[in-house]
Coordinates of C-alpha atoms and ligand atoms in Angstrom, one line a residue:
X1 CA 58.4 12.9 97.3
X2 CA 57.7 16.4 96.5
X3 CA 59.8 18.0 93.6
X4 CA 60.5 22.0 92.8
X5 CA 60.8 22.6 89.0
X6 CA 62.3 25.9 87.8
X7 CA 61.4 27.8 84.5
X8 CA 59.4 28.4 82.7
X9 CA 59.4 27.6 79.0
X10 CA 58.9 24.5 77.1
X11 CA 62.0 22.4 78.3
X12 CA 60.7 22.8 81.4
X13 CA 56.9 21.9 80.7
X14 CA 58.4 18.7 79.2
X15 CA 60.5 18.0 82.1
X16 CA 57.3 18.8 84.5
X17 CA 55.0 16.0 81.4
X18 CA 58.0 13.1 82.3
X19 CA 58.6 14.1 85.9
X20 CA 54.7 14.1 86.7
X21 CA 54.4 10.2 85.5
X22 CA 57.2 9.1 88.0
X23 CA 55.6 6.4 90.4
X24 CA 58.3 8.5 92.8
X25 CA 56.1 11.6 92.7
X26 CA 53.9 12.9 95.3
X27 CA 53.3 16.8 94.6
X28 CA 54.9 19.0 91.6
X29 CA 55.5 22.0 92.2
X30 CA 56.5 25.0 89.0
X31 CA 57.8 28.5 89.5
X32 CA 57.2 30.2 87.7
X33 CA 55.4 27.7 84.8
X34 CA 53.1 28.6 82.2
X35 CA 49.4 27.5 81.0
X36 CA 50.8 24.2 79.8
X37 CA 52.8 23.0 83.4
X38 CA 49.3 24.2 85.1
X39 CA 47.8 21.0 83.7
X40 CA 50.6 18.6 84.8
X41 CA 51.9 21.0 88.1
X42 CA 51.2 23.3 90.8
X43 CA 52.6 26.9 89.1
X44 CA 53.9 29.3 91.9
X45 CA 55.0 32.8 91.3
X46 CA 58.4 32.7 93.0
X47 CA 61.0 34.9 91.8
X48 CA 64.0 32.5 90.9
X49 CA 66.7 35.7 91.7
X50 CA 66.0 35.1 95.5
X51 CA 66.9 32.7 97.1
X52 CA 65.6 33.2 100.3
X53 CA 62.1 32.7 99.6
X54 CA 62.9 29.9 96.8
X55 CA 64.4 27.9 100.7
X56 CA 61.7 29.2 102.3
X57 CA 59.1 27.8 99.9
X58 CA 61.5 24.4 100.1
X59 CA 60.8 24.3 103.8
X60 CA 57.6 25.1 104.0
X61 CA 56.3 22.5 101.3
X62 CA 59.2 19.7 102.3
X63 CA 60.5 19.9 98.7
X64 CA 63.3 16.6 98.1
X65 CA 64.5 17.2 95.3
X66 CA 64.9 21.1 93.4
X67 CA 65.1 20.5 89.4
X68 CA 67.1 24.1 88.2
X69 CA 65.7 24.2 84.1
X70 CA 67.8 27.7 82.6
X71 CA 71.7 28.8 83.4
X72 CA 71.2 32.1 84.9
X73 CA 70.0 30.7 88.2
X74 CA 72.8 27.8 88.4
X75 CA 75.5 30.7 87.0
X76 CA 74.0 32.5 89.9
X77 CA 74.6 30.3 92.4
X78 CA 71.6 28.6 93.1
X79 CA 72.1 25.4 93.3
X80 CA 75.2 26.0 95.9
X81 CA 72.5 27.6 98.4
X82 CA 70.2 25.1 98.0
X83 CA 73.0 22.7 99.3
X84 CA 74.2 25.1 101.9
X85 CA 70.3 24.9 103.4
X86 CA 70.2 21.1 103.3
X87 CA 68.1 20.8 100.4
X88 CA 69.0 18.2 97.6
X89 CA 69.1 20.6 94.2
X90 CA 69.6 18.8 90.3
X91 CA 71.8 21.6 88.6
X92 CA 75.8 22.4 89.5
X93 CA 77.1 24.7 91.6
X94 CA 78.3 28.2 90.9
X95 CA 82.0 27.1 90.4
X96 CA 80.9 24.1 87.9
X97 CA 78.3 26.2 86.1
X98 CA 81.2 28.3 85.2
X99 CA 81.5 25.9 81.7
X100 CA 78.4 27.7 80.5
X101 CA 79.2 31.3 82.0
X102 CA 82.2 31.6 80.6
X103 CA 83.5 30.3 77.1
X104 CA 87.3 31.4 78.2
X105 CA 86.7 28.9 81.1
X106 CA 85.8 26.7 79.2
X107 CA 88.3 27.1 76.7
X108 CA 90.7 27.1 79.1
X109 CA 90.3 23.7 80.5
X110 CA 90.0 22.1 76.8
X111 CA 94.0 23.1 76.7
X112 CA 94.4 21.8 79.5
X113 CA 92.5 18.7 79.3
X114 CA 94.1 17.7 75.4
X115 CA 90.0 18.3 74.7
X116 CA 89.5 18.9 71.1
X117 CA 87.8 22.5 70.2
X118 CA 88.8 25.3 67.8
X119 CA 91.8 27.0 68.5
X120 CA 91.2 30.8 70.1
X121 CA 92.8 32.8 72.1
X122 CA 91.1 35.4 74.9
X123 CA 91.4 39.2 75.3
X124 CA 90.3 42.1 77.1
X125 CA 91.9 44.8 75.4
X126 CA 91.3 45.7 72.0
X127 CA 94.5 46.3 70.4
X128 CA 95.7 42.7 71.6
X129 CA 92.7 41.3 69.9
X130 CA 92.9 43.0 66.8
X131 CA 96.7 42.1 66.9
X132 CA 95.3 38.8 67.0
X133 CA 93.1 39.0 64.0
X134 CA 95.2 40.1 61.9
X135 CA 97.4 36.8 61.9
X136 CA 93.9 34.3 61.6
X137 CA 92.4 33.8 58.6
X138 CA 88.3 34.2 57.8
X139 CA 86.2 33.2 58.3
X140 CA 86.4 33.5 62.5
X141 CA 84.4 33.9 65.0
X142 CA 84.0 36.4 67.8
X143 CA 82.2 36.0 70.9
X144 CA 81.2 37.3 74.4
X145 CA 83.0 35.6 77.2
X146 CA 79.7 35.4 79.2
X147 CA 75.9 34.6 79.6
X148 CA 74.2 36.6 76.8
X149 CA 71.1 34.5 76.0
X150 CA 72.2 33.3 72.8
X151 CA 73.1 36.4 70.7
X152 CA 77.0 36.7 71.8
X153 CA 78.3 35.1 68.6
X154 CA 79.5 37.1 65.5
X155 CA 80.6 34.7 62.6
X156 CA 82.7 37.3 60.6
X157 CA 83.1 36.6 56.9
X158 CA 85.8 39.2 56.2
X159 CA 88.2 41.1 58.4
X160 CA 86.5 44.5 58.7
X161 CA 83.1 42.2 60.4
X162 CA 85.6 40.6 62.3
X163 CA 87.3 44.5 63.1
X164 CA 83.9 45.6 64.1
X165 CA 82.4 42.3 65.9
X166 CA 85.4 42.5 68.6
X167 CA 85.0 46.3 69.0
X168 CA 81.2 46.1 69.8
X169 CA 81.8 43.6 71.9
X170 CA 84.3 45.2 73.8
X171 CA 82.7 48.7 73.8
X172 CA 79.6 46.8 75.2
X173 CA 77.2 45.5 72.8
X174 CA 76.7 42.7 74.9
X175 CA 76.7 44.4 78.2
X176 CA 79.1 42.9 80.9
X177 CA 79.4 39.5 79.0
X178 CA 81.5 41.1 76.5
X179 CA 83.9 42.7 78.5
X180 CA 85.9 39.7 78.1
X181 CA 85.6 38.3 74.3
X182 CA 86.9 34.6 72.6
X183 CA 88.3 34.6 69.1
X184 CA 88.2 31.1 67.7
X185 CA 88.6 29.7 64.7
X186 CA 85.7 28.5 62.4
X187 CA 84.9 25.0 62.1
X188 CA 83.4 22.9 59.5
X189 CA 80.7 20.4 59.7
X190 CA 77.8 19.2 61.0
X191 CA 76.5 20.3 64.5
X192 CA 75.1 17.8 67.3
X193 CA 73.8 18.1 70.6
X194 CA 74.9 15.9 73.1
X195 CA 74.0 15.3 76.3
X196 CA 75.3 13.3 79.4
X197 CA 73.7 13.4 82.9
X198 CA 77.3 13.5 85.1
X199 CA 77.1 12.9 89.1
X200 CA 80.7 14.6 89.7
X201 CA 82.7 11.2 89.2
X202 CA 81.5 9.4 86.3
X203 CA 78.7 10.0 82.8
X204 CA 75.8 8.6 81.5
X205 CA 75.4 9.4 77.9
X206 CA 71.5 10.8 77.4
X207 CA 69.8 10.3 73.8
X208 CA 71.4 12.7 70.7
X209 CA 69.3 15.4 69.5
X210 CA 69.8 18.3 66.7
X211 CA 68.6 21.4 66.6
X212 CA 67.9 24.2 64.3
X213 CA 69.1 27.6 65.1
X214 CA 68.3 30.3 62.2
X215 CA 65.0 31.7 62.3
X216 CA 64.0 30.9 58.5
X217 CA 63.5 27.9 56.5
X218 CA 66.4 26.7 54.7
X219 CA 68.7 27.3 57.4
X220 CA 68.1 31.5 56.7
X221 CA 68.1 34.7 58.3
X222 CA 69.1 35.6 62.4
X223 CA 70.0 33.3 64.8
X224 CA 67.6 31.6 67.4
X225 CA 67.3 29.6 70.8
X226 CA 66.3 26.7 68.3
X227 CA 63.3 26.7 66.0
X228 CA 62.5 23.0 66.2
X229 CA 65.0 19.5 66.8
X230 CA 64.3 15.9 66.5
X231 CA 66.4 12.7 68.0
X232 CA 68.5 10.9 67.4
X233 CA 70.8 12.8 65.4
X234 CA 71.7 10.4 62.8
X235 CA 75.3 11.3 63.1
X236 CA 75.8 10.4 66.3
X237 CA 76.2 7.0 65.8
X238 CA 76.9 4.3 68.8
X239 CA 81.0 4.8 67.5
X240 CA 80.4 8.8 67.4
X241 CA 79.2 8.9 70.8
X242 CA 81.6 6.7 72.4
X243 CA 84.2 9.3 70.8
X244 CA 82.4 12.2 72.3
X245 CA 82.5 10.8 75.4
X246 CA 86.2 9.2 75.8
X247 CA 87.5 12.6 73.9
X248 CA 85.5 15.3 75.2
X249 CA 82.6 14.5 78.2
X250 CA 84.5 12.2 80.3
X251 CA 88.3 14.3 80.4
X252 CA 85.5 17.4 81.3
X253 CA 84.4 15.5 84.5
X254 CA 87.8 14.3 85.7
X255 CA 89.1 17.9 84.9
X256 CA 86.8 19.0 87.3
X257 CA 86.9 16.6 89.9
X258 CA 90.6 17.4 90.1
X259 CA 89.8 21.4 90.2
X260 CA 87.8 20.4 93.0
X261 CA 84.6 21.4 91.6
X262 CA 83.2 18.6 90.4
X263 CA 80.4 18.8 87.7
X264 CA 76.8 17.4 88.8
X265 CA 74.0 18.2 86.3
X266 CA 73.2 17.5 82.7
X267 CA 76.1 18.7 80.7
X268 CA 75.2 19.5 77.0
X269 CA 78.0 19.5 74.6
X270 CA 77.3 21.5 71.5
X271 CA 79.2 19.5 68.9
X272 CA 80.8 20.0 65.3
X273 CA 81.2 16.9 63.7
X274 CA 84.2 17.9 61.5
X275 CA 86.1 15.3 59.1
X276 CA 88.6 14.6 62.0
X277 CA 86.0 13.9 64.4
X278 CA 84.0 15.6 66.8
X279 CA 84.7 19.8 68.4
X280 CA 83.3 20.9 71.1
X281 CA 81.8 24.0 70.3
X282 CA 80.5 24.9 73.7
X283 CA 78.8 24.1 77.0
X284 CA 75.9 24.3 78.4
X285 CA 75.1 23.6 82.0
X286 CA 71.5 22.8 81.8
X287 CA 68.9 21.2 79.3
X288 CA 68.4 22.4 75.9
X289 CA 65.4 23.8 74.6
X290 CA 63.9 22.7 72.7
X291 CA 66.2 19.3 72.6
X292 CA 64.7 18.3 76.1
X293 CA 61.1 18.5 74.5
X294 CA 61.9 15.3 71.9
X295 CA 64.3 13.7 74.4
X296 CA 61.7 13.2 76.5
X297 CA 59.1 11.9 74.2
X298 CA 62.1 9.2 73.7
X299 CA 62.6 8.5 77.1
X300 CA 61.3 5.3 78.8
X301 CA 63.3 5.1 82.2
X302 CA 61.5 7.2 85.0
X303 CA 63.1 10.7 84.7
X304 CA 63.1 11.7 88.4
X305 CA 65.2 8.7 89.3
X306 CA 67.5 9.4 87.2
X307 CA 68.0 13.1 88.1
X308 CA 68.0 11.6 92.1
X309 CA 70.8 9.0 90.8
X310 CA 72.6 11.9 89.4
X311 CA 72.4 13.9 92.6
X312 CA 73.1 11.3 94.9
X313 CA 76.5 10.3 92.8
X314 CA 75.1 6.5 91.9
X315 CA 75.0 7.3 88.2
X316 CA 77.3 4.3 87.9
X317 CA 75.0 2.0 88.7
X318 CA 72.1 3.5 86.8
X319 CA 71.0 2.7 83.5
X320 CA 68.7 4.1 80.9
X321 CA 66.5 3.3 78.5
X322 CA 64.9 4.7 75.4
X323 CA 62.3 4.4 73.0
X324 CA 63.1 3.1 69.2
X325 CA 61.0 5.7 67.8
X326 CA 62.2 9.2 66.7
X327 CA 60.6 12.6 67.9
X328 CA 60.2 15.7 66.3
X329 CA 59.6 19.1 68.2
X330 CA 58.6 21.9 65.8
X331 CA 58.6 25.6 67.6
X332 CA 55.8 27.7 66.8
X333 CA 56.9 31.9 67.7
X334 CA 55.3 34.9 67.8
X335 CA 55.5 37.2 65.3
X336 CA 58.5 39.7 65.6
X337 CA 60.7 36.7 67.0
X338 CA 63.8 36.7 67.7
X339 CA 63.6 40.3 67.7
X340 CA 60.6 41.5 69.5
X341 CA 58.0 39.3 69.9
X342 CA 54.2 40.5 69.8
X343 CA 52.8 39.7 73.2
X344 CA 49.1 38.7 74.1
X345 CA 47.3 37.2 70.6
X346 CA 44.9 34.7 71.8
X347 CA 45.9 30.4 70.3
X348 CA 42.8 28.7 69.4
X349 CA 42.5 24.9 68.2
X350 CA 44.9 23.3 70.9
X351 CA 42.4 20.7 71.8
X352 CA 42.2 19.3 68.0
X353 CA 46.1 19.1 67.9
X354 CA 46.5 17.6 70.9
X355 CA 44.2 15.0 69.9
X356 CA 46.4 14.2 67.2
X357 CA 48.0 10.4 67.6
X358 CA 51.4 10.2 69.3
X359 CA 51.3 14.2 69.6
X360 CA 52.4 16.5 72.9
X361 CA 52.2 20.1 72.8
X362 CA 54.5 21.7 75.7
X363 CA 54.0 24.9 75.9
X364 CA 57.2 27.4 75.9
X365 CA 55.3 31.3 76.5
X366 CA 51.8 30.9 77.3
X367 CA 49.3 32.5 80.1
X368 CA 45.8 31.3 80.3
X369 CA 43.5 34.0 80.9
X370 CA 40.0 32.3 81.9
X371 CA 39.3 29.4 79.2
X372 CA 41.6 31.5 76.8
X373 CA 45.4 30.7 75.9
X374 CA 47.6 33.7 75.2
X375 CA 50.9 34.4 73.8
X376 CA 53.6 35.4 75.9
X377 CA 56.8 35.2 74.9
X378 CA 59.2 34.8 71.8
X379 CA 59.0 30.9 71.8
X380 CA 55.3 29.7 72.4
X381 CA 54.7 26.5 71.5
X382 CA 56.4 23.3 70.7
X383 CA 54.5 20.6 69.0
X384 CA 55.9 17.5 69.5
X385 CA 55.8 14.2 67.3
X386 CA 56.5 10.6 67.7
X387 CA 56.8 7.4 65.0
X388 CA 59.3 4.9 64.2
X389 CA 60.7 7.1 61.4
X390 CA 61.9 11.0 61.5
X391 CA 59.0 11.4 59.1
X392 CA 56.6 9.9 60.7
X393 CA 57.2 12.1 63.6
X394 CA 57.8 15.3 61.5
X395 CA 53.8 13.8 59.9
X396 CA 52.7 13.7 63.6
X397 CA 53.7 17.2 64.1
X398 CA 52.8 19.4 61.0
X399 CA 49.4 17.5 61.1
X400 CA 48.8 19.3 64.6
X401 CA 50.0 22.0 63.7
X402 CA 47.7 22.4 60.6
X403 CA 44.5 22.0 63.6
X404 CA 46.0 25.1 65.2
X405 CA 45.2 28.5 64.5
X406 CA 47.1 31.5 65.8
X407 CA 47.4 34.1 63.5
X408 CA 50.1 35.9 65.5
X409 CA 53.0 33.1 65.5
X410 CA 54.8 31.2 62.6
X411 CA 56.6 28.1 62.2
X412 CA 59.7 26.4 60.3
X413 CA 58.1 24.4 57.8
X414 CA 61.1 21.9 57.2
X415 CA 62.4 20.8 60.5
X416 CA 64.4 17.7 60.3
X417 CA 65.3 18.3 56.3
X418 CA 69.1 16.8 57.3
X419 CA 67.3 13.8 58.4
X420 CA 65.4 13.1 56.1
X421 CA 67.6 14.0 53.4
X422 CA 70.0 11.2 54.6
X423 CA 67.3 8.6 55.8
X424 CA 65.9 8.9 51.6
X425 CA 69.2 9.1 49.7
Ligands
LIG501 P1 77.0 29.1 70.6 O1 76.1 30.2 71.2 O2 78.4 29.1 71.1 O3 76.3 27.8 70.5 O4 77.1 29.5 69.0 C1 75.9 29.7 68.3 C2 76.2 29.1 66.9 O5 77.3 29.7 66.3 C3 76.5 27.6 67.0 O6 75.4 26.8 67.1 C4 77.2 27.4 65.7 O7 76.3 27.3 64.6 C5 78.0 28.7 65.5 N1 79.3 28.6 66.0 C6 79.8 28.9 67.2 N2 81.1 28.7 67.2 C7 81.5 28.3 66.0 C8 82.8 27.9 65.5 N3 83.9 27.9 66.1 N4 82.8 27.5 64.2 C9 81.6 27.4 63.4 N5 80.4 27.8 63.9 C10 80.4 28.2 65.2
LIG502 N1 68.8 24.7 71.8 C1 70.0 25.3 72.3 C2 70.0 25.6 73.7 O1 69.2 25.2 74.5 O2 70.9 26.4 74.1

């Protein structure tokens, strides 16, 4: 069959690396891609906004099955006109996506659902917010209701951040998505990602993964979309994730089903592990990046079956394997990110990492331009390691890393520390 993937950064190229070895596959197609999807798809400049020509392309090219990587398009609705045309799409509709587009939402149905989270309330209007505040304790956290790539969370150490986070927000900081803010209480612990492929009815738990957000070594300086992650997350044990999903996933799908919008997709659960057991911190409706990248380097079953048994509402009878081994992504950025990357510096040396043993490179914001690879985005690269230890994979990726040489990105240099600090203690 022939398969649409959309996106464009390293999630997806590692989605297009395990879709392309399905013996299901005929033709993959990317739009838009990058440099690294051009070796393993055909890259085709569609604009993912309209619709129209995303059908049009369907029809044309007798697409099966539509694979929707990032939220804005499934928040936009895309999967639900993909349906409306007849064409099989893996990504929920508009009224599902809703547990990514809005944290209130989300929120929301955890009351109603008995699904453990930090306790918040929701506001529009200042003065009820600040009224709010001023009977919670610090620290707390503040953030926009809706899609705001990342950067909508304020964790406010004292009550004048806390004062200001919720009037920038609702003065509009963070443009529409603010105009609606969550206040919720902070929680202690360690943080997971989990994921679970979900056909509407029933889950399938998918391999743990952690990631690490702050830009600098050390767990320092500005938040990020994730500077590197490895799986499995040692604490997601086989007890922890049968709590996650008896407590959290699987109340989230019936709650749905019942709403009559039932949830079909990957849902990703970002978790705190606190001392009572596991929070959800929030959804996503989508893959993480760059959690997909090691995932997939773990993943033995054939990935496009799985997405069709998702789909097609069969998940039940579905089952899914994985390595033993653990894999290690480590995300190489341009210089400037998160704040603004520098564009256009030229990668040289990807051939010697690549050759590296048990090492993938997706690529996350590259063009090629003739035999030359060029930055072009915040996120550029993500070089990916397997072994049968964390650090044998963490090994597998700082050696190819060492091969490459770009002067205009920089790396984490201990990604997977909680790992390994627990593994050799
Ligand atoms: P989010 O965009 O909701 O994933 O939030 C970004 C990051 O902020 C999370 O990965 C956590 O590290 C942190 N965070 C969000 N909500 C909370 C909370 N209630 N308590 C503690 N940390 C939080
Ligand atoms: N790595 C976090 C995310 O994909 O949102």
């Amino acid at each position: 069959m022939n398969v649409l993937l959309l996106g464009s950064g390293g999630r997806e190229h590692a989605l297009a690396w395990a879709l392309s070895a399905s013996p299901l596959l005929t033709r993959l197609f990317c739009a838009p891609g990058n440099a690294g999807i051009a070796e393993v798809a055909q890259c085709i400049p569609l604009d993912l906004a309209d619709h129209d020509s995303i059908i049009q392309f369907c029809r044309d090219e007798r697409i099966a099955l539509v694979v929707i990587g990032p939220e804005a398009p499934l928040v936009a609705g895309l999967s639900d006109a993909l349906e409306d045309s007849g064409i099989r799409a893996f990504g929920p509709t508009k009224n599902a996506a809703k547990l990514e587009g809005s944290k209130g939402f989300t929120k929301d149905l955890c009351r109603t659902a008995n699904i453990p989270t930090a306790a918040y309330g929701r506001f529009m209007d200042l003065a009820a917010a600040k009224t709010y505040l001023a009977s919670q304790s610090v620290p707390i956290v503040v953030k926009a209701d809706g899609l705001a790539a990342g950067k909508g969370v304020i964790i406010a150490e004292t009550r004048a951040d806390a004062d200001a986070a919720v009037e920038a927000c609702l003065s509009g900081a963070f443009g529409s998505a603010g105009a609606e803010i969550v206040i919720e209480e902070f929680l202690v612990g360690e943080e997971a990602s989990f994921f679970a492929l979900c056909d509407g009815v029933t889950a399938l738990a998918l391999a743990s993964a952690q990631d690490h957000k702050r830009v600098g070594d050390g767990d320092t300086g500005p938040n990020t979309g994730g500077m590197g992650a490895y799986s499995p997350a040692p604490i997601m044990t086989a007890e922890m994730t049968e709590r996650v999903m008896t407590e959290i996933i699987l109340p989230t799908v019936k709650e749905m089903a019942a709403r009559g919008t039932p949830f079909k997709g990957v849902l990703f659960a970002g978790l705190m592990i606190t001392a009572t057991g596991p929070k959800l911190i929030e959804y996503n409706v989508r893959f993480g990046d760059p959690e997909t990248q090691v995932l997939m380097m773990r993943l033995k079953s054939d990935l496009l079956a799985a997405l069709l048994a998702t789909t097609d509402g069969v998940l039940a009878n579905f089952d899914i394997r994985w390595r033993e081994d653990a894999a290690l992504t480590v995300v190489m950025a341009a210089n400037g990110y998160p704040g603004t990357p520098e564009k256009g510096t030229e990668i040289k040396g990807l051939d010697l990492a690549k050759a590296v043993p048990n090492v993938e490179i997706f690529h996350a914001g590259t063009r090629r331009e003739g035999d030359r690879i060029i930055s072009d985005g915040g996120r550029v690269l993500n070089v990916t390691g397997r072994g049968r230890t964390v650090r044998e994979a963490r090994d597998a990726a700082y050696t190819a890393i060492a091969k490459i040489d770009w002067p205009g990105g920089f790396y984490r240099k201990d990604i997977g520390w909680r790992a390994l600090e627990r593994a050799e203690s």
